[in-house]
Amino acid sequence: MNLILLGPPGAGKGTQAKLVAEQFGIPQISTGDILRQAVKDGTSLGQEAQAYMERGDLVPDAVVIGIIEERLTQPDCQAGYILDGFPRTEVQANALAETLGKRGGTIDHVVNIEVSDEELIHRLTGRRTCKECQEPYNVTFNPPQREGVCDKCGGELIQRKDDDEETIRARLGVYREQTAPLVAYYEKQGLLRTVTGAGAIREIFDAVCGVVEGRS
Ligand code: AMP
């Protein structure tokens, strides 16, 4: 099963992708996580991406398309994968279609997670992320058992540099201009299913599973 999770920053794509990955035994592929790791490791990819990320801009299409093309050739992707944060532009969506076309693959579902702007800003300013394993938390909706410490790996929880209010507004603007058109793009292909991203994590997960399992 190949799945795309679409939605603005803060919609809960990462949280849902992790749950789907656990449930169905397929990898979560998050371009944001891959890029943050590259920045942390100081690789040439990280050096190229860092300034775009800190401003809340998109990293150039050619860079992220290269990352995805390479990642999809890994053996763990054979039984399927969840794309979280990719594609984010029409150029990326076309490149993905071309890559899949060459290998006889298809996208099975595109799940669009919808959340109001007000709620997104509230969530993103309260978001904390594990410095080590990138597990997402929220000080209000999904706090860790011990403040500042990851439940999963014991790593330190930090606020992402791009989760300050000014950068959040920039990221939401970028989403509206460059990524939101993908809703119509996948709707035209008959692949789009929208779920509400408001509510408890498990309720949203149930709705996502409903789409994946063909129940809704
Ligand atoms: P995310 O963790 O998905 O919110 O991504 C964090 C940042 O990484 C974004 O604000 C972009 O700067 C960059 N990024 C992640 N995925 C992509 C993508 N598909 N295209 C361009 N930039 C991306």
JSON list of C-alpha atoms and ligand atoms in Angstrom, two decimals:
[
{"chain": "A", "resi": 1, "resn": "MET", "atom": "CA", "xyz": [0.00, 0.00, 0.00]},
{"chain": "A", "resi": 2, "resn": "ASN", "atom": "CA", "xyz": [1.38, 3.39, -1.03]},
{"chain": "A", "resi": 3, "resn": "LEU", "atom": "CA", "xyz": [-0.15, 6.29, 0.84]},
{"chain": "A", "resi": 4, "resn": "ILE", "atom": "CA", "xyz": [0.28, 10.06, 0.75]},
{"chain": "A", "resi": 5, "resn": "LEU", "atom": "CA", "xyz": [-0.66, 12.16, 3.78]},
{"chain": "A", "resi": 6, "resn": "LEU", "atom": "CA", "xyz": [-1.52, 15.67, 2.68]},
{"chain": "A", "resi": 7, "resn": "GLY", "atom": "CA", "xyz": [-2.32, 18.65, 4.87]},
{"chain": "A", "resi": 8, "resn": "PRO", "atom": "CA", "xyz": [-0.91, 21.88, 6.28]},
{"chain": "A", "resi": 9, "resn": "PRO", "atom": "CA", "xyz": [1.94, 21.98, 8.80]},
{"chain": "A", "resi": 10, "resn": "GLY", "atom": "CA", "xyz": [0.50, 21.03, 12.18]},
{"chain": "A", "resi": 11, "resn": "ALA", "atom": "CA", "xyz": [-2.35, 18.93, 10.77]},
{"chain": "A", "resi": 12, "resn": "GLY", "atom": "CA", "xyz": [-0.88, 15.85, 12.43]},
{"chain": "A", "resi": 13, "resn": "LYS", "atom": "CA", "xyz": [0.62, 14.15, 9.37]},
{"chain": "A", "resi": 14, "resn": "GLY", "atom": "CA", "xyz": [3.70, 12.98, 11.26]},
{"chain": "A", "resi": 15, "resn": "THR", "atom": "CA", "xyz": [1.69, 11.64, 14.20]},
{"chain": "A", "resi": 16, "resn": "GLN", "atom": "CA", "xyz": [-0.75, 9.78, 11.95]},
{"chain": "A", "resi": 17, "resn": "ALA", "atom": "CA", "xyz": [2.02, 8.53, 9.64]},
{"chain": "A", "resi": 18, "resn": "LYS", "atom": "CA", "xyz": [3.78, 6.93, 12.63]},
{"chain": "A", "resi": 19, "resn": "LEU", "atom": "CA", "xyz": [0.57, 5.18, 13.73]},
{"chain": "A", "resi": 20, "resn": "VAL", "atom": "CA", "xyz": [-0.19, 3.93, 10.21]},
{"chain": "A", "resi": 21, "resn": "ALA", "atom": "CA", "xyz": [3.42, 2.73, 9.87]},
{"chain": "A", "resi": 22, "resn": "GLU", "atom": "CA", "xyz": [3.11, 0.71, 13.09]},
{"chain": "A", "resi": 23, "resn": "GLN", "atom": "CA", "xyz": [-0.30, -0.70, 12.20]},
{"chain": "A", "resi": 24, "resn": "PHE", "atom": "CA", "xyz": [0.50, -1.75, 8.64]},
{"chain": "A", "resi": 25, "resn": "GLY", "atom": "CA", "xyz": [4.23, -2.48, 8.97]},
{"chain": "A", "resi": 26, "resn": "ILE", "atom": "CA", "xyz": [5.34, -0.09, 6.25]},
{"chain": "A", "resi": 27, "resn": "PRO", "atom": "CA", "xyz": [7.82, 2.80, 6.58]},
{"chain": "A", "resi": 28, "resn": "GLN", "atom": "CA", "xyz": [6.97, 6.44, 7.15]},
{"chain": "A", "resi": 29, "resn": "ILE", "atom": "CA", "xyz": [8.95, 8.59, 4.74]},
{"chain": "A", "resi": 30, "resn": "SER", "atom": "CA", "xyz": [9.09, 12.16, 5.99]},
{"chain": "A", "resi": 31, "resn": "THR", "atom": "CA", "xyz": [11.12, 14.55, 3.86]},
{"chain": "A", "resi": 32, "resn": "GLY", "atom": "CA", "xyz": [11.10, 17.00, 6.80]},
{"chain": "A", "resi": 33, "resn": "ASP", "atom": "CA", "xyz": [12.69, 14.35, 9.11]},
{"chain": "A", "resi": 34, "resn": "ILE", "atom": "CA", "xyz": [15.26, 13.41, 6.46]},
{"chain": "A", "resi": 35, "resn": "LEU", "atom": "CA", "xyz": [16.18, 17.07, 5.93]},
{"chain": "A", "resi": 36, "resn": "ARG", "atom": "CA", "xyz": [16.37, 17.83, 9.68]},
{"chain": "A", "resi": 37, "resn": "GLN", "atom": "CA", "xyz": [18.66, 14.84, 10.16]},
{"chain": "A", "resi": 38, "resn": "ALA", "atom": "CA", "xyz": [20.87, 16.10, 7.31]},
{"chain": "A", "resi": 39, "resn": "VAL", "atom": "CA", "xyz": [21.05, 19.55, 8.96]},
{"chain": "A", "resi": 40, "resn": "LYS", "atom": "CA", "xyz": [21.95, 17.94, 12.29]},
{"chain": "A", "resi": 41, "resn": "ASP", "atom": "CA", "xyz": [24.65, 15.80, 10.65]},
{"chain": "A", "resi": 42, "resn": "GLY", "atom": "CA", "xyz": [26.02, 18.83, 8.76]},
{"chain": "A", "resi": 43, "resn": "THR", "atom": "CA", "xyz": [25.98, 17.03, 5.40]},
{"chain": "A", "resi": 44, "resn": "SER", "atom": "CA", "xyz": [26.06, 18.97, 2.13]},
{"chain": "A", "resi": 45, "resn": "LEU", "atom": "CA", "xyz": [22.32, 18.28, 1.75]},
{"chain": "A", "resi": 46, "resn": "GLY", "atom": "CA", "xyz": [21.77, 19.75, 5.22]},
{"chain": "A", "resi": 47, "resn": "GLN", "atom": "CA", "xyz": [23.86, 22.80, 4.45]},
{"chain": "A", "resi": 48, "resn": "GLU", "atom": "CA", "xyz": [21.88, 23.41, 1.27]},
{"chain": "A", "resi": 49, "resn": "ALA", "atom": "CA", "xyz": [18.49, 22.95, 2.97]},
{"chain": "A", "resi": 50, "resn": "GLN", "atom": "CA", "xyz": [19.02, 24.74, 6.29]},
{"chain": "A", "resi": 51, "resn": "ALA", "atom": "CA", "xyz": [18.35, 28.36, 5.28]},
{"chain": "A", "resi": 52, "resn": "TYR", "atom": "CA", "xyz": [15.14, 27.46, 3.39]},
{"chain": "A", "resi": 53, "resn": "MET", "atom": "CA", "xyz": [13.87, 25.48, 6.36]},
{"chain": "A", "resi": 54, "resn": "GLU", "atom": "CA", "xyz": [14.62, 28.18, 8.90]},
{"chain": "A", "resi": 55, "resn": "ARG", "atom": "CA", "xyz": [12.70, 30.73, 6.82]},
{"chain": "A", "resi": 56, "resn": "GLY", "atom": "CA", "xyz": [9.76, 28.36, 6.42]},
{"chain": "A", "resi": 57, "resn": "ASP", "atom": "CA", "xyz": [10.31, 28.16, 2.65]},
{"chain": "A", "resi": 58, "resn": "LEU", "atom": "CA", "xyz": [10.29, 24.99, 0.62]},
{"chain": "A", "resi": 59, "resn": "VAL", "atom": "CA", "xyz": [13.61, 23.37, -0.20]},
{"chain": "A", "resi": 60, "resn": "PRO", "atom": "CA", "xyz": [14.05, 23.33, -4.03]},
{"chain": "A", "resi": 61, "resn": "ASP", "atom": "CA", "xyz": [12.05, 20.65, -5.82]},
{"chain": "A", "resi": 62, "resn": "ALA", "atom": "CA", "xyz": [15.09, 18.99, -7.42]},
{"chain": "A", "resi": 63, "resn": "VAL", "atom": "CA", "xyz": [16.63, 18.40, -3.98]},
{"chain": "A", "resi": 64, "resn": "VAL", "atom": "CA", "xyz": [13.59, 16.73, -2.38]},
{"chain": "A", "resi": 65, "resn": "ILE", "atom": "CA", "xyz": [12.74, 14.78, -5.54]},
{"chain": "A", "resi": 66, "resn": "GLY", "atom": "CA", "xyz": [16.29, 13.38, -5.44]},
{"chain": "A", "resi": 67, "resn": "ILE", "atom": "CA", "xyz": [15.82, 12.38, -1.78]},
{"chain": "A", "resi": 68, "resn": "ILE", "atom": "CA", "xyz": [12.55, 10.58, -2.50]},
{"chain": "A", "resi": 69, "resn": "GLU", "atom": "CA", "xyz": [13.78, 8.81, -5.62]},
{"chain": "A", "resi": 70, "resn": "GLU", "atom": "CA", "xyz": [16.69, 7.41, -3.66]},
{"chain": "A", "resi": 71, "resn": "ARG", "atom": "CA", "xyz": [14.59, 6.48, -0.61]},
{"chain": "A", "resi": 72, "resn": "LEU", "atom": "CA", "xyz": [11.95, 4.61, -2.61]},
{"chain": "A", "resi": 73, "resn": "THR", "atom": "CA", "xyz": [14.59, 2.23, -3.98]},
{"chain": "A", "resi": 74, "resn": "GLN", "atom": "CA", "xyz": [15.35, 0.93, -0.44]},
{"chain": "A", "resi": 75, "resn": "PRO", "atom": "CA", "xyz": [14.21, -2.65, 0.25]},
{"chain": "A", "resi": 76, "resn": "ASP", "atom": "CA", "xyz": [11.89, -1.64, 3.12]},
{"chain": "A", "resi": 77, "resn": "CYS", "atom": "CA", "xyz": [9.67, 0.21, 0.61]},
{"chain": "A", "resi": 78, "resn": "GLN", "atom": "CA", "xyz": [8.80, -2.92, -1.35]},
{"chain": "A", "resi": 79, "resn": "ALA", "atom": "CA", "xyz": [5.54, -3.62, 0.51]},
{"chain": "A", "resi": 80, "resn": "GLY", "atom": "CA", "xyz": [4.54, 0.04, 0.48]},
{"chain": "A", "resi": 81, "resn": "TYR", "atom": "CA", "xyz": [5.18, 3.31, 2.30]},
{"chain": "A", "resi": 82, "resn": "ILE", "atom": "CA", "xyz": [3.58, 6.42, 3.74]},
{"chain": "A", "resi": 83, "resn": "LEU", "atom": "CA", "xyz": [4.74, 9.72, 2.29]},
{"chain": "A", "resi": 84, "resn": "ASP", "atom": "CA", "xyz": [4.55, 12.42, 4.96]},
{"chain": "A", "resi": 85, "resn": "GLY", "atom": "CA", "xyz": [5.31, 15.94, 3.71]},
{"chain": "A", "resi": 86, "resn": "PHE", "atom": "CA", "xyz": [5.93, 14.92, 0.10]},
{"chain": "A", "resi": 87, "resn": "PRO", "atom": "CA", "xyz": [4.81, 15.93, -2.49]},
{"chain": "A", "resi": 88, "resn": "ARG", "atom": "CA", "xyz": [4.43, 19.60, -1.60]},
{"chain": "A", "resi": 89, "resn": "THR", "atom": "CA", "xyz": [4.29, 21.12, -5.11]},
{"chain": "A", "resi": 90, "resn": "GLU", "atom": "CA", "xyz": [2.81, 20.09, -8.43]},
{"chain": "A", "resi": 91, "resn": "VAL", "atom": "CA", "xyz": [6.33, 19.61, -9.82]},
{"chain": "A", "resi": 92, "resn": "GLN", "atom": "CA", "xyz": [7.01, 17.10, -7.01]},
{"chain": "A", "resi": 93, "resn": "ALA", "atom": "CA", "xyz": [3.68, 15.33, -7.59]},
{"chain": "A", "resi": 94, "resn": "ASN", "atom": "CA", "xyz": [4.46, 14.98, -11.31]},
{"chain": "A", "resi": 95, "resn": "ALA", "atom": "CA", "xyz": [7.96, 13.68, -10.56]},
{"chain": "A", "resi": 96, "resn": "LEU", "atom": "CA", "xyz": [6.50, 11.11, -8.14]},
{"chain": "A", "resi": 97, "resn": "ALA", "atom": "CA", "xyz": [3.99, 9.96, -10.77]},
{"chain": "A", "resi": 98, "resn": "GLU", "atom": "CA", "xyz": [6.80, 9.60, -13.29]},
{"chain": "A", "resi": 99, "resn": "THR", "atom": "CA", "xyz": [9.02, 7.64, -10.87]},
{"chain": "A", "resi": 100, "resn": "LEU", "atom": "CA", "xyz": [6.15, 5.31, -9.96]},
{"chain": "A", "resi": 101, "resn": "GLY", "atom": "CA", "xyz": [5.16, 4.94, -13.62]},
{"chain": "A", "resi": 102, "resn": "LYS", "atom": "CA", "xyz": [8.67, 3.72, -14.49]},
{"chain": "A", "resi": 103, "resn": "ARG", "atom": "CA", "xyz": [8.47, 0.96, -11.86]},
{"chain": "A", "resi": 104, "resn": "GLY", "atom": "CA", "xyz": [4.83, 0.03, -12.36]},
{"chain": "A", "resi": 105, "resn": "GLY", "atom": "CA", "xyz": [3.85, 1.44, -8.95]},
{"chain": "A", "resi": 106, "resn": "THR", "atom": "CA", "xyz": [0.79, 3.50, -8.05]},
{"chain": "A", "resi": 107, "resn": "ILE", "atom": "CA", "xyz": [-0.49, 5.68, -5.25]},
{"chain": "A", "resi": 108, "resn": "ASP", "atom": "CA", "xyz": [-3.41, 3.91, -3.56]},
{"chain": "A", "resi": 109, "resn": "HIS", "atom": "CA", "xyz": [-4.75, 6.69, -1.35]},
{"chain": "A", "resi": 110, "resn": "VAL", "atom": "CA", "xyz": [-4.17, 10.37, -0.69]},
{"chain": "A", "resi": 111, "resn": "VAL", "atom": "CA", "xyz": [-5.50, 11.31, 2.74]},
{"chain": "A", "resi": 112, "resn": "ASN", "atom": "CA", "xyz": [-6.04, 15.03, 3.19]},
{"chain": "A", "resi": 113, "resn": "ILE", "atom": "CA", "xyz": [-6.08, 16.05, 6.87]},
{"chain": "A", "resi": 114, "resn": "GLU", "atom": "CA", "xyz": [-8.08, 19.27, 7.35]},
{"chain": "A", "resi": 115, "resn": "VAL", "atom": "CA", "xyz": [-7.60, 21.64, 10.31]},
{"chain": "A", "resi": 116, "resn": "SER", "atom": "CA", "xyz": [-8.49, 25.35, 10.74]},
{"chain": "A", "resi": 117, "resn": "ASP", "atom": "CA", "xyz": [-5.65, 27.93, 10.67]},
{"chain": "A", "resi": 118, "resn": "GLU", "atom": "CA", "xyz": [-6.36, 29.05, 14.23]},
{"chain": "A", "resi": 119, "resn": "GLU", "atom": "CA", "xyz": [-6.05, 25.50, 15.50]},
{"chain": "A", "resi": 120, "resn": "LEU", "atom": "CA", "xyz": [-2.85, 24.94, 13.47]},
{"chain": "A", "resi": 121, "resn": "ILE", "atom": "CA", "xyz": [-1.13, 27.94, 15.03]},
{"chain": "A", "resi": 122, "resn": "HIS", "atom": "CA", "xyz": [-2.21, 26.83, 18.50]},
{"chain": "A", "resi": 123, "resn": "ARG", "atom": "CA", "xyz": [-0.88, 23.32, 17.87]},
{"chain": "A", "resi": 124, "resn": "LEU", "atom": "CA", "xyz": [2.40, 24.31, 16.25]},
{"chain": "A", "resi": 125, "resn": "THR", "atom": "CA", "xyz": [3.38, 26.78, 18.95]},
{"chain": "A", "resi": 126, "resn": "GLY", "atom": "CA", "xyz": [2.81, 23.98, 21.53]},
{"chain": "A", "resi": 127, "resn": "ARG", "atom": "CA", "xyz": [4.62, 21.35, 19.52]},
{"chain": "A", "resi": 128, "resn": "ARG", "atom": "CA", "xyz": [7.76, 19.74, 20.92]},
{"chain": "A", "resi": 129, "resn": "THR", "atom": "CA", "xyz": [9.88, 17.26, 18.99]},
{"chain": "A", "resi": 130, "resn": "CYS", "atom": "CA", "xyz": [12.39, 14.69, 20.21]},
{"chain": "A", "resi": 131, "resn": "LYS", "atom": "CA", "xyz": [15.88, 15.81, 19.26]},
{"chain": "A", "resi": 132, "resn": "GLU", "atom": "CA", "xyz": [16.93, 12.17, 18.81]},
{"chain": "A", "resi": 133, "resn": "CYS", "atom": "CA", "xyz": [14.02, 10.22, 17.24]},
{"chain": "A", "resi": 134, "resn": "GLN", "atom": "CA", "xyz": [11.80, 13.12, 16.05]},
{"chain": "A", "resi": 135, "resn": "GLU", "atom": "CA", "xyz": [8.74, 11.78, 17.88]},
{"chain": "A", "resi": 136, "resn": "PRO", "atom": "CA", "xyz": [6.22, 14.65, 18.00]},
{"chain": "A", "resi": 137, "resn": "TYR", "atom": "CA", "xyz": [4.50, 15.83, 21.22]},
{"chain": "A", "resi": 138, "resn": "ASN", "atom": "CA", "xyz": [2.26, 18.74, 22.14]},
{"chain": "A", "resi": 139, "resn": "VAL", "atom": "CA", "xyz": [2.34, 20.46, 25.53]},
{"chain": "A", "resi": 140, "resn": "THR", "atom": "CA", "xyz": [-1.49, 20.61, 25.57]},
{"chain": "A", "resi": 141, "resn": "PHE", "atom": "CA", "xyz": [-2.85, 17.73, 23.49]},
{"chain": "A", "resi": 142, "resn": "ASN", "atom": "CA", "xyz": [-0.16, 15.08, 23.67]},
{"chain": "A", "resi": 143, "resn": "PRO", "atom": "CA", "xyz": [2.28, 15.78, 26.50]},
{"chain": "A", "resi": 144, "resn": "PRO", "atom": "CA", "xyz": [5.15, 13.41, 27.33]},
{"chain": "A", "resi": 145, "resn": "GLN", "atom": "CA", "xyz": [5.02, 11.51, 30.63]},
{"chain": "A", "resi": 146, "resn": "ARG", "atom": "CA", "xyz": [8.04, 13.48, 31.91]},
{"chain": "A", "resi": 147, "resn": "GLU", "atom": "CA", "xyz": [8.28, 17.11, 30.88]},
{"chain": "A", "resi": 148, "resn": "GLY", "atom": "CA", "xyz": [10.97, 17.67, 28.26]},
{"chain": "A", "resi": 149, "resn": "VAL", "atom": "CA", "xyz": [11.80, 13.96, 27.87]},
{"chain": "A", "resi": 150, "resn": "CYS", "atom": "CA", "xyz": [10.77, 11.64, 25.01]},
{"chain": "A", "resi": 151, "resn": "ASP", "atom": "CA", "xyz": [8.61, 8.69, 26.18]},
{"chain": "A", "resi": 152, "resn": "LYS", "atom": "CA", "xyz": [10.01, 6.49, 23.41]},
{"chain": "A", "resi": 153, "resn": "CYS", "atom": "CA", "xyz": [13.78, 7.01, 23.59]},
{"chain": "A", "resi": 154, "resn": "GLY", "atom": "CA", "xyz": [14.47, 9.32, 26.55]},
{"chain": "A", "resi": 155, "resn": "GLY", "atom": "CA", "xyz": [15.81, 12.02, 24.20]},
{"chain": "A", "resi": 156, "resn": "GLU", "atom": "CA", "xyz": [15.50, 15.74, 24.90]},
{"chain": "A", "resi": 157, "resn": "LEU", "atom": "CA", "xyz": [12.33, 17.44, 23.62]},
{"chain": "A", "resi": 158, "resn": "ILE", "atom": "CA", "xyz": [12.94, 20.70, 21.79]},
{"chain": "A", "resi": 159, "resn": "GLN", "atom": "CA", "xyz": [10.89, 23.32, 20.00]},
{"chain": "A", "resi": 160, "resn": "ARG", "atom": "CA", "xyz": [11.71, 23.24, 16.29]},
{"chain": "A", "resi": 161, "resn": "LYS", "atom": "CA", "xyz": [13.30, 26.47, 15.05]},
{"chain": "A", "resi": 162, "resn": "ASP", "atom": "CA", "xyz": [10.55, 26.79, 12.45]},
{"chain": "A", "resi": 163, "resn": "ASP", "atom": "CA", "xyz": [7.79, 26.45, 15.08]},
{"chain": "A", "resi": 164, "resn": "ASP", "atom": "CA", "xyz": [7.93, 30.11, 16.21]},
{"chain": "A", "resi": 165, "resn": "GLU", "atom": "CA", "xyz": [4.81, 32.12, 15.34]},
{"chain": "A", "resi": 166, "resn": "GLU", "atom": "CA", "xyz": [6.35, 34.22, 12.55]},
{"chain": "A", "resi": 167, "resn": "THR", "atom": "CA", "xyz": [7.80, 31.21, 10.73]},
{"chain": "A", "resi": 168, "resn": "ILE", "atom": "CA", "xyz": [4.57, 29.27, 11.28]},
{"chain": "A", "resi": 169, "resn": "ARG", "atom": "CA", "xyz": [2.64, 32.02, 9.46]},
{"chain": "A", "resi": 170, "resn": "ALA", "atom": "CA", "xyz": [5.18, 31.93, 6.63]},
{"chain": "A", "resi": 171, "resn": "ARG", "atom": "CA", "xyz": [4.84, 28.13, 6.38]},
{"chain": "A", "resi": 172, "resn": "LEU", "atom": "CA", "xyz": [1.03, 28.35, 6.30]},
{"chain": "A", "resi": 173, "resn": "GLY", "atom": "CA", "xyz": [1.32, 30.93, 3.46]},
{"chain": "A", "resi": 174, "resn": "VAL", "atom": "CA", "xyz": [3.66, 28.62, 1.54]},
{"chain": "A", "resi": 175, "resn": "TYR", "atom": "CA", "xyz": [1.23, 25.74, 2.12]},
{"chain": "A", "resi": 176, "resn": "ARG", "atom": "CA", "xyz": [-1.71, 27.73, 0.75]},
{"chain": "A", "resi": 177, "resn": "GLU", "atom": "CA", "xyz": [0.17, 28.89, -2.34]},
{"chain": "A", "resi": 178, "resn": "GLN", "atom": "CA", "xyz": [2.21, 25.86, -3.27]},
{"chain": "A", "resi": 179, "resn": "THR", "atom": "CA", "xyz": [0.80, 22.74, -1.63]},
{"chain": "A", "resi": 180, "resn": "ALA", "atom": "CA", "xyz": [-2.97, 23.29, -1.31]},
{"chain": "A", "resi": 181, "resn": "PRO", "atom": "CA", "xyz": [-3.40, 23.03, -5.13]},
{"chain": "A", "resi": 182, "resn": "LEU", "atom": "CA", "xyz": [-2.49, 19.34, -4.73]},
{"chain": "A", "resi": 183, "resn": "VAL", "atom": "CA", "xyz": [-5.90, 18.78, -3.14]},
{"chain": "A", "resi": 184, "resn": "ALA", "atom": "CA", "xyz": [-7.56, 19.51, -6.50]},
{"chain": "A", "resi": 185, "resn": "TYR", "atom": "CA", "xyz": [-4.74, 17.68, -8.33]},
{"chain": "A", "resi": 186, "resn": "TYR", "atom": "CA", "xyz": [-5.43, 14.39, -6.51]},
{"chain": "A", "resi": 187, "resn": "GLU", "atom": "CA", "xyz": [-9.18, 14.96, -6.42]},
{"chain": "A", "resi": 188, "resn": "LYS", "atom": "CA", "xyz": [-9.15, 15.00, -10.23]},
{"chain": "A", "resi": 189, "resn": "GLN", "atom": "CA", "xyz": [-7.38, 11.65, -10.17]},
{"chain": "A", "resi": 190, "resn": "GLY", "atom": "CA", "xyz": [-10.07, 10.25, -7.87]},
{"chain": "A", "resi": 191, "resn": "LEU", "atom": "CA", "xyz": [-7.52, 9.49, -5.13]},
{"chain": "A", "resi": 192, "resn": "LEU", "atom": "CA", "xyz": [-8.32, 12.16, -2.55]},
{"chain": "A", "resi": 193, "resn": "ARG", "atom": "CA", "xyz": [-10.13, 11.44, 0.72]},
{"chain": "A", "resi": 194, "resn": "THR", "atom": "CA", "xyz": [-10.49, 14.16, 3.32]},
{"chain": "A", "resi": 195, "resn": "VAL", "atom": "CA", "xyz": [-10.61, 13.48, 7.06]},
{"chain": "A", "resi": 196, "resn": "THR", "atom": "CA", "xyz": [-11.02, 16.04, 9.79]},
{"chain": "A", "resi": 197, "resn": "GLY", "atom": "CA", "xyz": [-7.84, 16.58, 11.76]},
{"chain": "A", "resi": 198, "resn": "ALA", "atom": "CA", "xyz": [-9.71, 18.09, 14.72]},
{"chain": "A", "resi": 199, "resn": "GLY", "atom": "CA", "xyz": [-10.27, 15.76, 17.68]},
{"chain": "A", "resi": 200, "resn": "ALA", "atom": "CA", "xyz": [-8.37, 13.06, 19.50]},
{"chain": "A", "resi": 201, "resn": "ILE", "atom": "CA", "xyz": [-5.34, 11.43, 17.83]},
{"chain": "A", "resi": 202, "resn": "ARG", "atom": "CA", "xyz": [-7.00, 7.98, 18.01]},
{"chain": "A", "resi": 203, "resn": "GLU", "atom": "CA", "xyz": [-10.25, 9.24, 16.46]},
{"chain": "A", "resi": 204, "resn": "ILE", "atom": "CA", "xyz": [-8.36, 10.76, 13.57]},
{"chain": "A", "resi": 205, "resn": "PHE", "atom": "CA", "xyz": [-6.34, 7.57, 13.22]},
{"chain": "A", "resi": 206, "resn": "ASP", "atom": "CA", "xyz": [-9.58, 5.60, 13.02]},
{"chain": "A", "resi": 207, "resn": "ALA", "atom": "CA", "xyz": [-10.75, 7.86, 10.18]},
{"chain": "A", "resi": 208, "resn": "VAL", "atom": "CA", "xyz": [-7.42, 7.43, 8.37]},
{"chain": "A", "resi": 209, "resn": "CYS", "atom": "CA", "xyz": [-7.65, 3.63, 8.78]},
{"chain": "A", "resi": 210, "resn": "GLY", "atom": "CA", "xyz": [-11.22, 3.80, 7.47]},
{"chain": "A", "resi": 211, "resn": "VAL", "atom": "CA", "xyz": [-9.90, 5.28, 4.24]},
{"chain": "A", "resi": 212, "resn": "VAL", "atom": "CA", "xyz": [-6.96, 2.89, 3.97]},
{"chain": "A", "resi": 213, "resn": "GLU", "atom": "CA", "xyz": [-9.11, -0.17, 4.63]},
{"chain": "A", "resi": 214, "resn": "GLY", "atom": "CA", "xyz": [-11.88, 1.02, 2.32]},
{"chain": "A", "resi": 215, "resn": "ARG", "atom": "CA", "xyz": [-14.44, 1.39, 5.14]},
{"chain": "A", "resi": 216, "resn": "SER", "atom": "CA", "xyz": [-15.22, 5.02, 4.30]},
{"chain": "B", "resi": 1, "resn": "AMP", "atom": "P1", "xyz": [7.92, 19.31, 7.80]},
{"chain": "B", "resi": 1, "resn": "AMP", "atom": "O1", "xyz": [8.63, 18.60, 8.89]},
{"chain": "B", "resi": 1, "resn": "AMP", "atom": "O2", "xyz": [7.22, 18.39, 6.84]},
{"chain": "B", "resi": 1, "resn": "AMP", "atom": "O3", "xyz": [7.02, 20.42, 8.32]},
{"chain": "B", "resi": 1, "resn": "AMP", "atom": "O4", "xyz": [9.06, 20.04, 6.92]},
{"chain": "B", "resi": 1, "resn": "AMP", "atom": "C1", "xyz": [9.92, 21.00, 7.50]},
{"chain": "B", "resi": 1, "resn": "AMP", "atom": "C2", "xyz": [10.58, 21.82, 6.41]},
{"chain": "B", "resi": 1, "resn": "AMP", "atom": "O5", "xyz": [11.35, 20.96, 5.56]},
{"chain": "B", "resi": 1, "resn": "AMP", "atom": "C3", "xyz": [9.62, 22.53, 5.46]},
{"chain": "B", "resi": 1, "resn": "AMP", "atom": "O6", "xyz": [9.16, 23.77, 5.98]},
{"chain": "B", "resi": 1, "resn": "AMP", "atom": "C4", "xyz": [10.50, 22.71, 4.24]},
{"chain": "B", "resi": 1, "resn": "AMP", "atom": "O7", "xyz": [11.45, 23.75, 4.42]},
{"chain": "B", "resi": 1, "resn": "AMP", "atom": "C5", "xyz": [11.28, 21.39, 4.22]},
{"chain": "B", "resi": 1, "resn": "AMP", "atom": "N1", "xyz": [10.55, 20.35, 3.44]},
{"chain": "B", "resi": 1, "resn": "AMP", "atom": "C6", "xyz": [10.02, 19.19, 3.92]},
{"chain": "B", "resi": 1, "resn": "AMP", "atom": "N2", "xyz": [9.43, 18.50, 2.93]},
{"chain": "B", "resi": 1, "resn": "AMP", "atom": "C7", "xyz": [9.58, 19.23, 1.80]},
{"chain": "B", "resi": 1, "resn": "AMP", "atom": "C8", "xyz": [9.16, 19.07, 0.45]},
{"chain": "B", "resi": 1, "resn": "AMP", "atom": "N3", "xyz": [8.46, 17.99, 0.06]},
{"chain": "B", "resi": 1, "resn": "AMP", "atom": "N4", "xyz": [9.48, 20.05, -0.43]},
{"chain": "B", "resi": 1, "resn": "AMP", "atom": "C9", "xyz": [10.20, 21.13, -0.06]},
{"chain": "B", "resi": 1, "resn": "AMP", "atom": "N5", "xyz": [10.60, 21.36, 1.19]},
{"chain": "B", "resi": 1, "resn": "AMP", "atom": "C10", "xyz": [10.30, 20.42, 2.13]}
]
